[in-house]
Structure formats: structure tokens, C-alpha cells
Amino acid sequence: MTFDIRPLRESDLPEADRIYRLAFGTFMGLPDPMAFAAGADSIGTRWRAPACNAAFGAFEGETLVGSNYVANWGSFGFFGPLTVRPDYWSKGIAQRLLEPTMDTFANWGVRQAGLFTFPNSPKHLGLYQKYDFWPQRLIALTAKKVSGEVAASAAFEGSRAELIAAARAMSDTMYPGLDVSGEIDAVLDQKLGEIVTVRDGASIGAFAVCHVGPGSEAGPKAVYIKFAAAREGKHFGALLTACEALAARRGMSAVTAGVNTACHAAYRKMLAQGYRTQFTGVAMQRGNGAGYLAPDAFVLGDWR
Ligand SMILES: CC(C)(COP(=O)(O)OP(=O)(O)OC[C@H]1O[C@@H](n2cnc3c(N)ncnc32)[C@H](O)[C@@H]1OP(=O)(O)O)[C@@H](O)C(=O)NCCC(=O)NCCS
């Protein structure tokens, strides 16, 4: 069998999305594999944000059999969801998709790269180790139910450009060049959710890139924090509360967020504030580097 690897076209998206659900649903043993991540869109939303994502497909002739997505967060990058149609597993297709993925990191000048995977799968760990990605700490995918009104502290009132500049300045202090402005633009341009902020003087003490409800990465009834950063613990706690206020205001029943347990203070703060782990993954980073993760880094994001 020969396979071509090329950028995904818009017309490939329905089949790419179908394979994504089928592959994860099959691997996880769901009774109805296609029910995986029902109501959430992690494929089209990324394809429509080319400033911070690249999308590759593996084709046998004209038939799509797998795809992968690469995210650009400035000096940091991650990839996934990487999926292959189940009847094509173990034929080397994931590895073919990882070739342009590594080239993309190099072209972007990414200094540190990571991924989220299943800690209990020798195949997944072995596959990624071939590319110098090594297992590190667990990533806790957490959720907190929200009901009734929640009062939030004051938000930043500047323009989008001012918000992006303030967010970039904050993430840059955590890891030089870390920059999620592409994610902020994607959420605002595609109306996927909102950027939640906690004001600190004239600037921000914390911000969260939040997907909200159907058609976003969150799914039908949730706010999903795709990335968040805070200067210190008090801002982080206020930020979580502000995300819960967003959920209440938008009629969502939960806030979901992934936290890397390497960020110990953030993980403990989430548990203390009522977040409960629903699923655990493991972070793998290239060269076993630390990147922006640190015990005192108040940062959220699960790299899925
Ligand atoms: C995970 C997935 C993308 C892999 O795709 P694939 O095309 O089957 O993978 P490949 O055939 O390219 O490579 C698999 C590699 O894992 C290696 N592997 C398998 N079992 C292994 C083990 N026990 N220990 C070490 N390595 C192992 C294989 O040896 C193979 O490398 P090889 O070609 O040198 O033998 C695919 O199974 C899938 O879609 N799964 C469901 C969705 C998913 O889990 N996505 C990834 C989320 S992080």
C-alpha cells in the first residue's frame, strides 16, 4: 500500500471528523464508537484557524485514512488529535503523518513540543518515543458542575489588541515566546466562546481561552478552558470563579479544564476549588524538556 500525506482540504473535514470519532471510540471501547466527543468540534475549528494550526491527511488514492493537527503556541507547539481509520492501524500511517508534523515544528521555530496521550498504552508511548517524546506527569482532565449565579471579579476592559498584548506578555514570563494569541483570535473570530480575564490594575492578572457549548471544543453543555495562565494563586482562583460565572451566564452546566500535574500548585488549587478528575492522560515532551511546566506555574491546558 502506498499513502500520500498532504494538507487537508475543507472537503476532507467530514471524513476527517468521522475517522477521529471512530478511532478514539474504537480504541476506548465505546459501545457506539461514533459517540466519542459528541457535540464537540475539534477538527473543523482547528482547520479554520490556520494562523495557529496545520492539518495533514493521509490518503490512499483519494481516500482519507488518517489525519493529524499541529498547534502553534509561539515557542511551544503540540500535536493531535492524531487518528487513523481502525482498519488501517499498524501499517505505519501515524508515522507517515508525524513526518510533516516534525517538519512543521522546525519551520515554525518551536523550541519545545509536547502531546497528550494514554499512559496505559505501550503502543502510544512506543510510537512517540521514536520521535524523542518521553512520558512525564499525568494530565488531569477535570470538571466542576455549575448551577445558579456566580459572581466574578472585575474583567479587563481593553481592546482585543490590548488583551492579546497583555496575554502575550504574561505567557512570555512563563516561557519566552509562549504565545496563544492564535487561540484567542480563533475563539473570537469563529465565535467559539469567550476570553475570560481577571483585571489587575491597568492590566490582567489572569486570562483563560474558553470554548463554550456546541460547535466548539467544549461540547453541548460545558465551558472548556483550552488555555489559561495567571500571575499568582489569587488571580488563578479568581479566574476559575470567573469561568464558572461564564458557564452560569451562558446556561452551561459545567466547566472543564485540563491541568498538568507538574503544575502542582495549580492542580491543588483546582481540587480545592471543587474540580474533580474525569480522565487522566500523560504528557510527553520532546527531549524530556520541561517547557513552560513548573510546580509554581499557574497554567492550564491539556494539549489534546
Ligand atoms: C495511535 C494511532 C494513531 C497509531 O496509528 P498507526 O498508524 O496504527 O501507528 P503506526 O503503525 O504508524 O505506528 C505504531 C508504532 O507503535 C509501535 N508499537 C506498538 N506496540 C508497541 C509496544 N508494545 N511497545 C513499543 N512500541 C509499540 C509499533 O511498533 C509501531 O512502530 P513500528 O512501525 O516501528 O513497528 C492509531 O492506533 C489510532 O488512531 N488510535 C486511536 C486514536 C488515538 O489513540 N490517537 C492517538 C492519541 S494520542
JSON list of N, CA, C and O in Angstrom, two decimals, residues 138-145 225 233 236-237 240-241 244 255-280 298-300:
[
{"chain": "A", "resi": 138, "resn": "LEU", "atom": "N", "xyz": [1.19, 13.10, 34.80]},
{"chain": "A", "resi": 138, "resn": "LEU", "atom": "CA", "xyz": [-0.20, 12.93, 34.38]},
{"chain": "A", "resi": 138, "resn": "LEU", "atom": "C", "xyz": [-0.83, 14.28, 34.07]},
{"chain": "A", "resi": 138, "resn": "LEU", "atom": "O", "xyz": [-0.47, 15.30, 34.67]},
{"chain": "A", "resi": 139, "resn": "ILE", "atom": "N", "xyz": [-1.76, 14.26, 33.14]},
{"chain": "A", "resi": 139, "resn": "ILE", "atom": "CA", "xyz": [-2.61, 15.42, 32.88]},
{"chain": "A", "resi": 139, "resn": "ILE", "atom": "C", "xyz": [-4.00, 15.04, 33.37]},
{"chain": "A", "resi": 139, "resn": "ILE", "atom": "O", "xyz": [-4.55, 14.01, 32.95]},
{"chain": "A", "resi": 140, "resn": "ALA", "atom": "N", "xyz": [-4.54, 15.83, 34.28]},
{"chain": "A", "resi": 140, "resn": "ALA", "atom": "CA", "xyz": [-5.89, 15.57, 34.81]},
{"chain": "A", "resi": 140, "resn": "ALA", "atom": "C", "xyz": [-6.90, 16.37, 34.01]},
{"chain": "A", "resi": 140, "resn": "ALA", "atom": "O", "xyz": [-6.79, 17.60, 33.94]},
{"chain": "A", "resi": 141, "resn": "LEU", "atom": "N", "xyz": [-7.84, 15.67, 33.39]},
{"chain": "A", "resi": 141, "resn": "LEU", "atom": "CA", "xyz": [-8.97, 16.36, 32.73]},
{"chain": "A", "resi": 141, "resn": "LEU", "atom": "C", "xyz": [-10.06, 16.48, 33.78]},
{"chain": "A", "resi": 141, "resn": "LEU", "atom": "O", "xyz": [-10.62, 15.47, 34.22]},
{"chain": "A", "resi": 142, "resn": "THR", "atom": "N", "xyz": [-10.31, 17.69, 34.20]},
{"chain": "A", "resi": 142, "resn": "THR", "atom": "CA", "xyz": [-11.19, 17.92, 35.35]},
{"chain": "A", "resi": 142, "resn": "THR", "atom": "C", "xyz": [-12.49, 18.59, 34.92]},
{"chain": "A", "resi": 142, "resn": "THR", "atom": "O", "xyz": [-12.59, 19.16, 33.83]},
{"chain": "A", "resi": 143, "resn": "ALA", "atom": "N", "xyz": [-13.46, 18.51, 35.83]},
{"chain": "A", "resi": 143, "resn": "ALA", "atom": "CA", "xyz": [-14.74, 19.19, 35.60]},
{"chain": "A", "resi": 143, "resn": "ALA", "atom": "C", "xyz": [-15.32, 19.64, 36.94]},
{"chain": "A", "resi": 143, "resn": "ALA", "atom": "O", "xyz": [-15.06, 19.03, 37.99]},
{"chain": "A", "resi": 144, "resn": "LYS", "atom": "N", "xyz": [-16.08, 20.72, 36.88]},
{"chain": "A", "resi": 144, "resn": "LYS", "atom": "CA", "xyz": [-16.83, 21.19, 38.04]},
{"chain": "A", "resi": 144, "resn": "LYS", "atom": "C", "xyz": [-18.23, 21.55, 37.58]},
{"chain": "A", "resi": 144, "resn": "LYS", "atom": "O", "xyz": [-18.39, 22.30, 36.60]},
{"chain": "A", "resi": 145, "resn": "LYS", "atom": "N", "xyz": [-19.21, 21.02, 38.27]},
{"chain": "A", "resi": 145, "resn": "LYS", "atom": "CA", "xyz": [-20.60, 21.36, 37.93]},
{"chain": "A", "resi": 145, "resn": "LYS", "atom": "C", "xyz": [-20.89, 22.80, 38.35]},
{"chain": "A", "resi": 145, "resn": "LYS", "atom": "O", "xyz": [-20.39, 23.27, 39.38]},
{"chain": "A", "resi": 225, "resn": "ILE", "atom": "N", "xyz": [-11.88, 25.18, 29.21]},
{"chain": "A", "resi": 225, "resn": "ILE", "atom": "CA", "xyz": [-10.73, 26.10, 29.25]},
{"chain": "A", "resi": 225, "resn": "ILE", "atom": "C", "xyz": [-9.60, 25.46, 28.45]},
{"chain": "A", "resi": 225, "resn": "ILE", "atom": "O", "xyz": [-8.99, 24.49, 28.88]},
{"chain": "A", "resi": 233, "resn": "GLY", "atom": "N", "xyz": [-1.46, 32.73, 42.61]},
{"chain": "A", "resi": 233, "resn": "GLY", "atom": "CA", "xyz": [-2.57, 31.89, 43.04]},
{"chain": "A", "resi": 233, "resn": "GLY", "atom": "C", "xyz": [-3.88, 32.63, 43.22]},
{"chain": "A", "resi": 233, "resn": "GLY", "atom": "O", "xyz": [-4.95, 32.12, 42.86]},
{"chain": "A", "resi": 236, "resn": "PHE", "atom": "N", "xyz": [-5.41, 33.11, 39.95]},
{"chain": "A", "resi": 236, "resn": "PHE", "atom": "CA", "xyz": [-5.83, 31.83, 39.38]},
{"chain": "A", "resi": 236, "resn": "PHE", "atom": "C", "xyz": [-7.19, 31.41, 39.95]},
{"chain": "A", "resi": 236, "resn": "PHE", "atom": "O", "xyz": [-8.10, 31.02, 39.22]},
{"chain": "A", "resi": 237, "resn": "GLY", "atom": "N", "xyz": [-7.32, 31.54, 41.27]},
{"chain": "A", "resi": 237, "resn": "GLY", "atom": "CA", "xyz": [-8.60, 31.20, 41.91]},
{"chain": "A", "resi": 237, "resn": "GLY", "atom": "C", "xyz": [-9.73, 32.08, 41.38]},
{"chain": "A", "resi": 237, "resn": "GLY", "atom": "O", "xyz": [-10.83, 31.60, 41.07]},
{"chain": "A", "resi": 240, "resn": "LEU", "atom": "N", "xyz": [-10.74, 30.94, 37.84]},
{"chain": "A", "resi": 240, "resn": "LEU", "atom": "CA", "xyz": [-11.63, 29.77, 37.82]},
{"chain": "A", "resi": 240, "resn": "LEU", "atom": "C", "xyz": [-13.06, 30.20, 38.15]},
{"chain": "A", "resi": 240, "resn": "LEU", "atom": "O", "xyz": [-14.02, 29.78, 37.48]},
{"chain": "A", "resi": 241, "resn": "THR", "atom": "N", "xyz": [-13.20, 31.05, 39.15]},
{"chain": "A", "resi": 241, "resn": "THR", "atom": "CA", "xyz": [-14.55, 31.55, 39.50]},
{"chain": "A", "resi": 241, "resn": "THR", "atom": "C", "xyz": [-15.16, 32.31, 38.34]},
{"chain": "A", "resi": 241, "resn": "THR", "atom": "O", "xyz": [-16.36, 32.16, 38.04]},
{"chain": "A", "resi": 244, "resn": "GLU", "atom": "N", "xyz": [-16.49, 29.94, 35.88]},
{"chain": "A", "resi": 244, "resn": "GLU", "atom": "CA", "xyz": [-17.75, 29.37, 36.37]},
{"chain": "A", "resi": 244, "resn": "GLU", "atom": "C", "xyz": [-18.89, 30.37, 36.17]},
{"chain": "A", "resi": 244, "resn": "GLU", "atom": "O", "xyz": [-20.02, 29.99, 35.81]},
{"chain": "A", "resi": 255, "resn": "VAL", "atom": "N", "xyz": [-17.82, 23.49, 34.03]},
{"chain": "A", "resi": 255, "resn": "VAL", "atom": "CA", "xyz": [-16.56, 23.98, 33.48]},
{"chain": "A", "resi": 255, "resn": "VAL", "atom": "C", "xyz": [-15.62, 22.78, 33.42]},
{"chain": "A", "resi": 255, "resn": "VAL", "atom": "O", "xyz": [-15.50, 22.03, 34.40]},
{"chain": "A", "resi": 256, "resn": "THR", "atom": "N", "xyz": [-14.96, 22.57, 32.27]},
{"chain": "A", "resi": 256, "resn": "THR", "atom": "CA", "xyz": [-13.98, 21.50, 32.14]},
{"chain": "A", "resi": 256, "resn": "THR", "atom": "C", "xyz": [-12.63, 22.13, 31.81]},
{"chain": "A", "resi": 256, "resn": "THR", "atom": "O", "xyz": [-12.56, 23.16, 31.13]},
{"chain": "A", "resi": 257, "resn": "ALA", "atom": "N", "xyz": [-11.57, 21.50, 32.32]},
{"chain": "A", "resi": 257, "resn": "ALA", "atom": "CA", "xyz": [-10.22, 22.04, 32.09]},
{"chain": "A", "resi": 257, "resn": "ALA", "atom": "C", "xyz": [-9.20, 20.96, 32.35]},
{"chain": "A", "resi": 257, "resn": "ALA", "atom": "O", "xyz": [-9.37, 20.14, 33.26]},
{"chain": "A", "resi": 258, "resn": "GLY", "atom": "N", "xyz": [-8.14, 20.97, 31.56]},
{"chain": "A", "resi": 258, "resn": "GLY", "atom": "CA", "xyz": [-7.04, 20.03, 31.78]},
{"chain": "A", "resi": 258, "resn": "GLY", "atom": "C", "xyz": [-5.90, 20.73, 32.48]},
{"chain": "A", "resi": 258, "resn": "GLY", "atom": "O", "xyz": [-5.54, 21.86, 32.14]},
{"chain": "A", "resi": 259, "resn": "VAL", "atom": "N", "xyz": [-5.34, 20.05, 33.50]},
{"chain": "A", "resi": 259, "resn": "VAL", "atom": "CA", "xyz": [-4.21, 20.63, 34.21]},
{"chain": "A", "resi": 259, "resn": "VAL", "atom": "C", "xyz": [-3.10, 19.59, 34.26]},
{"chain": "A", "resi": 259, "resn": "VAL", "atom": "O", "xyz": [-3.34, 18.41, 34.56]},
{"chain": "A", "resi": 260, "resn": "ASN", "atom": "N", "xyz": [-1.88, 20.03, 33.93]},
{"chain": "A", "resi": 260, "resn": "ASN", "atom": "CA", "xyz": [-0.73, 19.13, 34.03]},
{"chain": "A", "resi": 260, "resn": "ASN", "atom": "C", "xyz": [-0.31, 19.07, 35.49]},
{"chain": "A", "resi": 260, "resn": "ASN", "atom": "O", "xyz": [-0.06, 20.11, 36.12]},
{"chain": "A", "resi": 261, "resn": "THR", "atom": "N", "xyz": [-0.22, 17.84, 36.05]},
{"chain": "A", "resi": 261, "resn": "THR", "atom": "CA", "xyz": [0.06, 17.73, 37.48]},
{"chain": "A", "resi": 261, "resn": "THR", "atom": "C", "xyz": [1.49, 18.15, 37.83]},
{"chain": "A", "resi": 261, "resn": "THR", "atom": "O", "xyz": [1.82, 18.27, 39.01]},
{"chain": "A", "resi": 262, "resn": "ALA", "atom": "N", "xyz": [2.33, 18.39, 36.80]},
{"chain": "A", "resi": 262, "resn": "ALA", "atom": "CA", "xyz": [3.64, 19.01, 37.06]},
{"chain": "A", "resi": 262, "resn": "ALA", "atom": "C", "xyz": [3.44, 20.41, 37.65]},
{"chain": "A", "resi": 262, "resn": "ALA", "atom": "O", "xyz": [4.30, 20.91, 38.37]},
{"chain": "A", "resi": 263, "resn": "CYS", "atom": "N", "xyz": [2.31, 21.03, 37.31]},
{"chain": "A", "resi": 263, "resn": "CYS", "atom": "CA", "xyz": [1.98, 22.36, 37.84]},
{"chain": "A", "resi": 263, "resn": "CYS", "atom": "C", "xyz": [1.23, 22.13, 39.16]},
{"chain": "A", "resi": 263, "resn": "CYS", "atom": "O", "xyz": [0.00, 22.26, 39.24]},
{"chain": "A", "resi": 264, "resn": "HIS", "atom": "N", "xyz": [1.98, 21.74, 40.16]},
{"chain": "A", "resi": 264, "resn": "HIS", "atom": "CA", "xyz": [1.41, 21.22, 41.40]},
{"chain": "A", "resi": 264, "resn": "HIS", "atom": "C", "xyz": [0.49, 22.22, 42.10]},
{"chain": "A", "resi": 264, "resn": "HIS", "atom": "O", "xyz": [-0.60, 21.85, 42.56]},
{"chain": "A", "resi": 265, "resn": "ALA", "atom": "N", "xyz": [0.92, 23.47, 42.17]},
{"chain": "A", "resi": 265, "resn": "ALA", "atom": "CA", "xyz": [0.11, 24.46, 42.88]},
{"chain": "A", "resi": 265, "resn": "ALA", "atom": "C", "xyz": [-1.23, 24.68, 42.17]},
{"chain": "A", "resi": 265, "resn": "ALA", "atom": "O", "xyz": [-2.28, 24.78, 42.82]},
{"chain": "A", "resi": 266, "resn": "ALA", "atom": "N", "xyz": [-1.19, 24.71, 40.84]},
{"chain": "A", "resi": 266, "resn": "ALA", "atom": "CA", "xyz": [-2.43, 24.90, 40.08]},
{"chain": "A", "resi": 266, "resn": "ALA", "atom": "C", "xyz": [-3.35, 23.69, 40.25]},
{"chain": "A", "resi": 266, "resn": "ALA", "atom": "O", "xyz": [-4.57, 23.83, 40.45]},
{"chain": "A", "resi": 267, "resn": "TYR", "atom": "N", "xyz": [-2.77, 22.50, 40.21]},
{"chain": "A", "resi": 267, "resn": "TYR", "atom": "CA", "xyz": [-3.56, 21.26, 40.36]},
{"chain": "A", "resi": 267, "resn": "TYR", "atom": "C", "xyz": [-4.24, 21.25, 41.74]},
{"chain": "A", "resi": 267, "resn": "TYR", "atom": "O", "xyz": [-5.45, 20.99, 41.84]},
{"chain": "A", "resi": 268, "resn": "ARG", "atom": "N", "xyz": [-3.48, 21.58, 42.76]},
{"chain": "A", "resi": 268, "resn": "ARG", "atom": "CA", "xyz": [-4.07, 21.56, 44.12]},
{"chain": "A", "resi": 268, "resn": "ARG", "atom": "C", "xyz": [-5.14, 22.62, 44.28]},
{"chain": "A", "resi": 268, "resn": "ARG", "atom": "O", "xyz": [-6.15, 22.41, 44.94]},
{"chain": "A", "resi": 269, "resn": "LYS", "atom": "N", "xyz": [-4.91, 23.76, 43.67]},
{"chain": "A", "resi": 269, "resn": "LYS", "atom": "CA", "xyz": [-5.90, 24.85, 43.76]},
{"chain": "A", "resi": 269, "resn": "LYS", "atom": "C", "xyz": [-7.21, 24.41, 43.08]},
{"chain": "A", "resi": 269, "resn": "LYS", "atom": "O", "xyz": [-8.31, 24.70, 43.56]},
{"chain": "A", "resi": 270, "resn": "MET", "atom": "N", "xyz": [-7.08, 23.72, 41.97]},
{"chain": "A", "resi": 270, "resn": "MET", "atom": "CA", "xyz": [-8.29, 23.26, 41.27]},
{"chain": "A", "resi": 270, "resn": "MET", "atom": "C", "xyz": [-9.07, 22.26, 42.14]},
{"chain": "A", "resi": 270, "resn": "MET", "atom": "O", "xyz": [-10.29, 22.35, 42.25]},
{"chain": "A", "resi": 271, "resn": "LEU", "atom": "N", "xyz": [-8.34, 21.33, 42.73]},
{"chain": "A", "resi": 271, "resn": "LEU", "atom": "CA", "xyz": [-9.02, 20.35, 43.59]},
{"chain": "A", "resi": 271, "resn": "LEU", "atom": "C", "xyz": [-9.70, 21.06, 44.76]},
{"chain": "A", "resi": 271, "resn": "LEU", "atom": "O", "xyz": [-10.85, 20.76, 45.10]},
{"chain": "A", "resi": 272, "resn": "ALA", "atom": "N", "xyz": [-9.00, 22.03, 45.33]},
{"chain": "A", "resi": 272, "resn": "ALA", "atom": "CA", "xyz": [-9.56, 22.76, 46.47]},
{"chain": "A", "resi": 272, "resn": "ALA", "atom": "C", "xyz": [-10.79, 23.56, 46.07]},
{"chain": "A", "resi": 272, "resn": "ALA", "atom": "O", "xyz": [-11.69, 23.79, 46.89]},
{"chain": "A", "resi": 273, "resn": "GLN", "atom": "N", "xyz": [-10.83, 23.97, 44.81]},
{"chain": "A", "resi": 273, "resn": "GLN", "atom": "CA", "xyz": [-11.97, 24.78, 44.36]},
{"chain": "A", "resi": 273, "resn": "GLN", "atom": "C", "xyz": [-13.09, 23.92, 43.78]},
{"chain": "A", "resi": 273, "resn": "GLN", "atom": "O", "xyz": [-14.03, 24.42, 43.18]},
{"chain": "A", "resi": 274, "resn": "GLY", "atom": "N", "xyz": [-13.00, 22.59, 43.95]},
{"chain": "A", "resi": 274, "resn": "GLY", "atom": "CA", "xyz": [-14.13, 21.72, 43.62]},
{"chain": "A", "resi": 274, "resn": "GLY", "atom": "C", "xyz": [-14.05, 21.04, 42.27]},
{"chain": "A", "resi": 274, "resn": "GLY", "atom": "O", "xyz": [-15.03, 20.42, 41.83]},
{"chain": "A", "resi": 275, "resn": "TYR", "atom": "N", "xyz": [-12.91, 21.11, 41.59]},
{"chain": "A", "resi": 275, "resn": "TYR", "atom": "CA", "xyz": [-12.76, 20.41, 40.31]},
{"chain": "A", "resi": 275, "resn": "TYR", "atom": "C", "xyz": [-12.40, 18.95, 40.59]},
{"chain": "A", "resi": 275, "resn": "TYR", "atom": "O", "xyz": [-11.60, 18.67, 41.48]},
{"chain": "A", "resi": 276, "resn": "ARG", "atom": "N", "xyz": [-13.02, 18.04, 39.84]},
{"chain": "A", "resi": 276, "resn": "ARG", "atom": "CA", "xyz": [-12.80, 16.61, 40.03]},
{"chain": "A", "resi": 276, "resn": "ARG", "atom": "C", "xyz": [-12.31, 16.00, 38.72]},
{"chain": "A", "resi": 276, "resn": "ARG", "atom": "O", "xyz": [-12.81, 16.32, 37.65]},
{"chain": "A", "resi": 277, "resn": "THR", "atom": "N", "xyz": [-11.33, 15.09, 38.84]},
{"chain": "A", "resi": 277, "resn": "THR", "atom": "CA", "xyz": [-10.75, 14.49, 37.63]},
{"chain": "A", "resi": 277, "resn": "THR", "atom": "C", "xyz": [-11.72, 13.48, 37.01]},
{"chain": "A", "resi": 277, "resn": "THR", "atom": "O", "xyz": [-12.24, 12.61, 37.70]},
{"chain": "A", "resi": 278, "resn": "GLN", "atom": "N", "xyz": [-11.92, 13.64, 35.70]},
{"chain": "A", "resi": 278, "resn": "GLN", "atom": "CA", "xyz": [-12.80, 12.73, 34.95]},
{"chain": "A", "resi": 278, "resn": "GLN", "atom": "C", "xyz": [-12.00, 11.70, 34.16]},
{"chain": "A", "resi": 278, "resn": "GLN", "atom": "O", "xyz": [-12.48, 10.63, 33.85]},
{"chain": "A", "resi": 279, "resn": "PHE", "atom": "N", "xyz": [-10.78, 12.08, 33.78]},
{"chain": "A", "resi": 279, "resn": "PHE", "atom": "CA", "xyz": [-9.96, 11.22, 32.92]},
{"chain": "A", "resi": 279, "resn": "PHE", "atom": "C", "xyz": [-8.51, 11.65, 33.09]},
{"chain": "A", "resi": 279, "resn": "PHE", "atom": "O", "xyz": [-8.25, 12.83, 33.29]},
{"chain": "A", "resi": 280, "resn": "THR", "atom": "N", "xyz": [-7.59, 10.67, 33.03]},
{"chain": "A", "resi": 280, "resn": "THR", "atom": "CA", "xyz": [-6.18, 11.05, 33.13]},
{"chain": "A", "resi": 280, "resn": "THR", "atom": "C", "xyz": [-5.43, 10.65, 31.87]},
{"chain": "A", "resi": 280, "resn": "THR", "atom": "O", "xyz": [-5.56, 9.52, 31.39]},
{"chain": "A", "resi": 298, "resn": "PHE", "atom": "N", "xyz": [0.98, 28.75, 37.29]},
{"chain": "A", "resi": 298, "resn": "PHE", "atom": "CA", "xyz": [-0.48, 28.70, 37.29]},
{"chain": "A", "resi": 298, "resn": "PHE", "atom": "C", "xyz": [-0.95, 28.73, 35.84]},
{"chain": "A", "resi": 298, "resn": "PHE", "atom": "O", "xyz": [-1.24, 29.79, 35.28]},
{"chain": "A", "resi": 299, "resn": "VAL", "atom": "N", "xyz": [-0.99, 27.55, 35.26]},
{"chain": "A", "resi": 299, "resn": "VAL", "atom": "CA", "xyz": [-1.28, 27.44, 33.83]},
{"chain": "A", "resi": 299, "resn": "VAL", "atom": "C", "xyz": [-2.16, 26.21, 33.60]},
{"chain": "A", "resi": 299, "resn": "VAL", "atom": "O", "xyz": [-2.02, 25.20, 34.28]},
{"chain": "A", "resi": 300, "resn": "LEU", "atom": "N", "xyz": [-3.10, 26.33, 32.66]},
{"chain": "A", "resi": 300, "resn": "LEU", "atom": "CA", "xyz": [-3.99, 25.23, 32.30]},
{"chain": "A", "resi": 300, "resn": "LEU", "atom": "C", "xyz": [-3.87, 24.95, 30.81]},
{"chain": "A", "resi": 300, "resn": "LEU", "atom": "O", "xyz": [-3.58, 25.86, 30.02]}
]
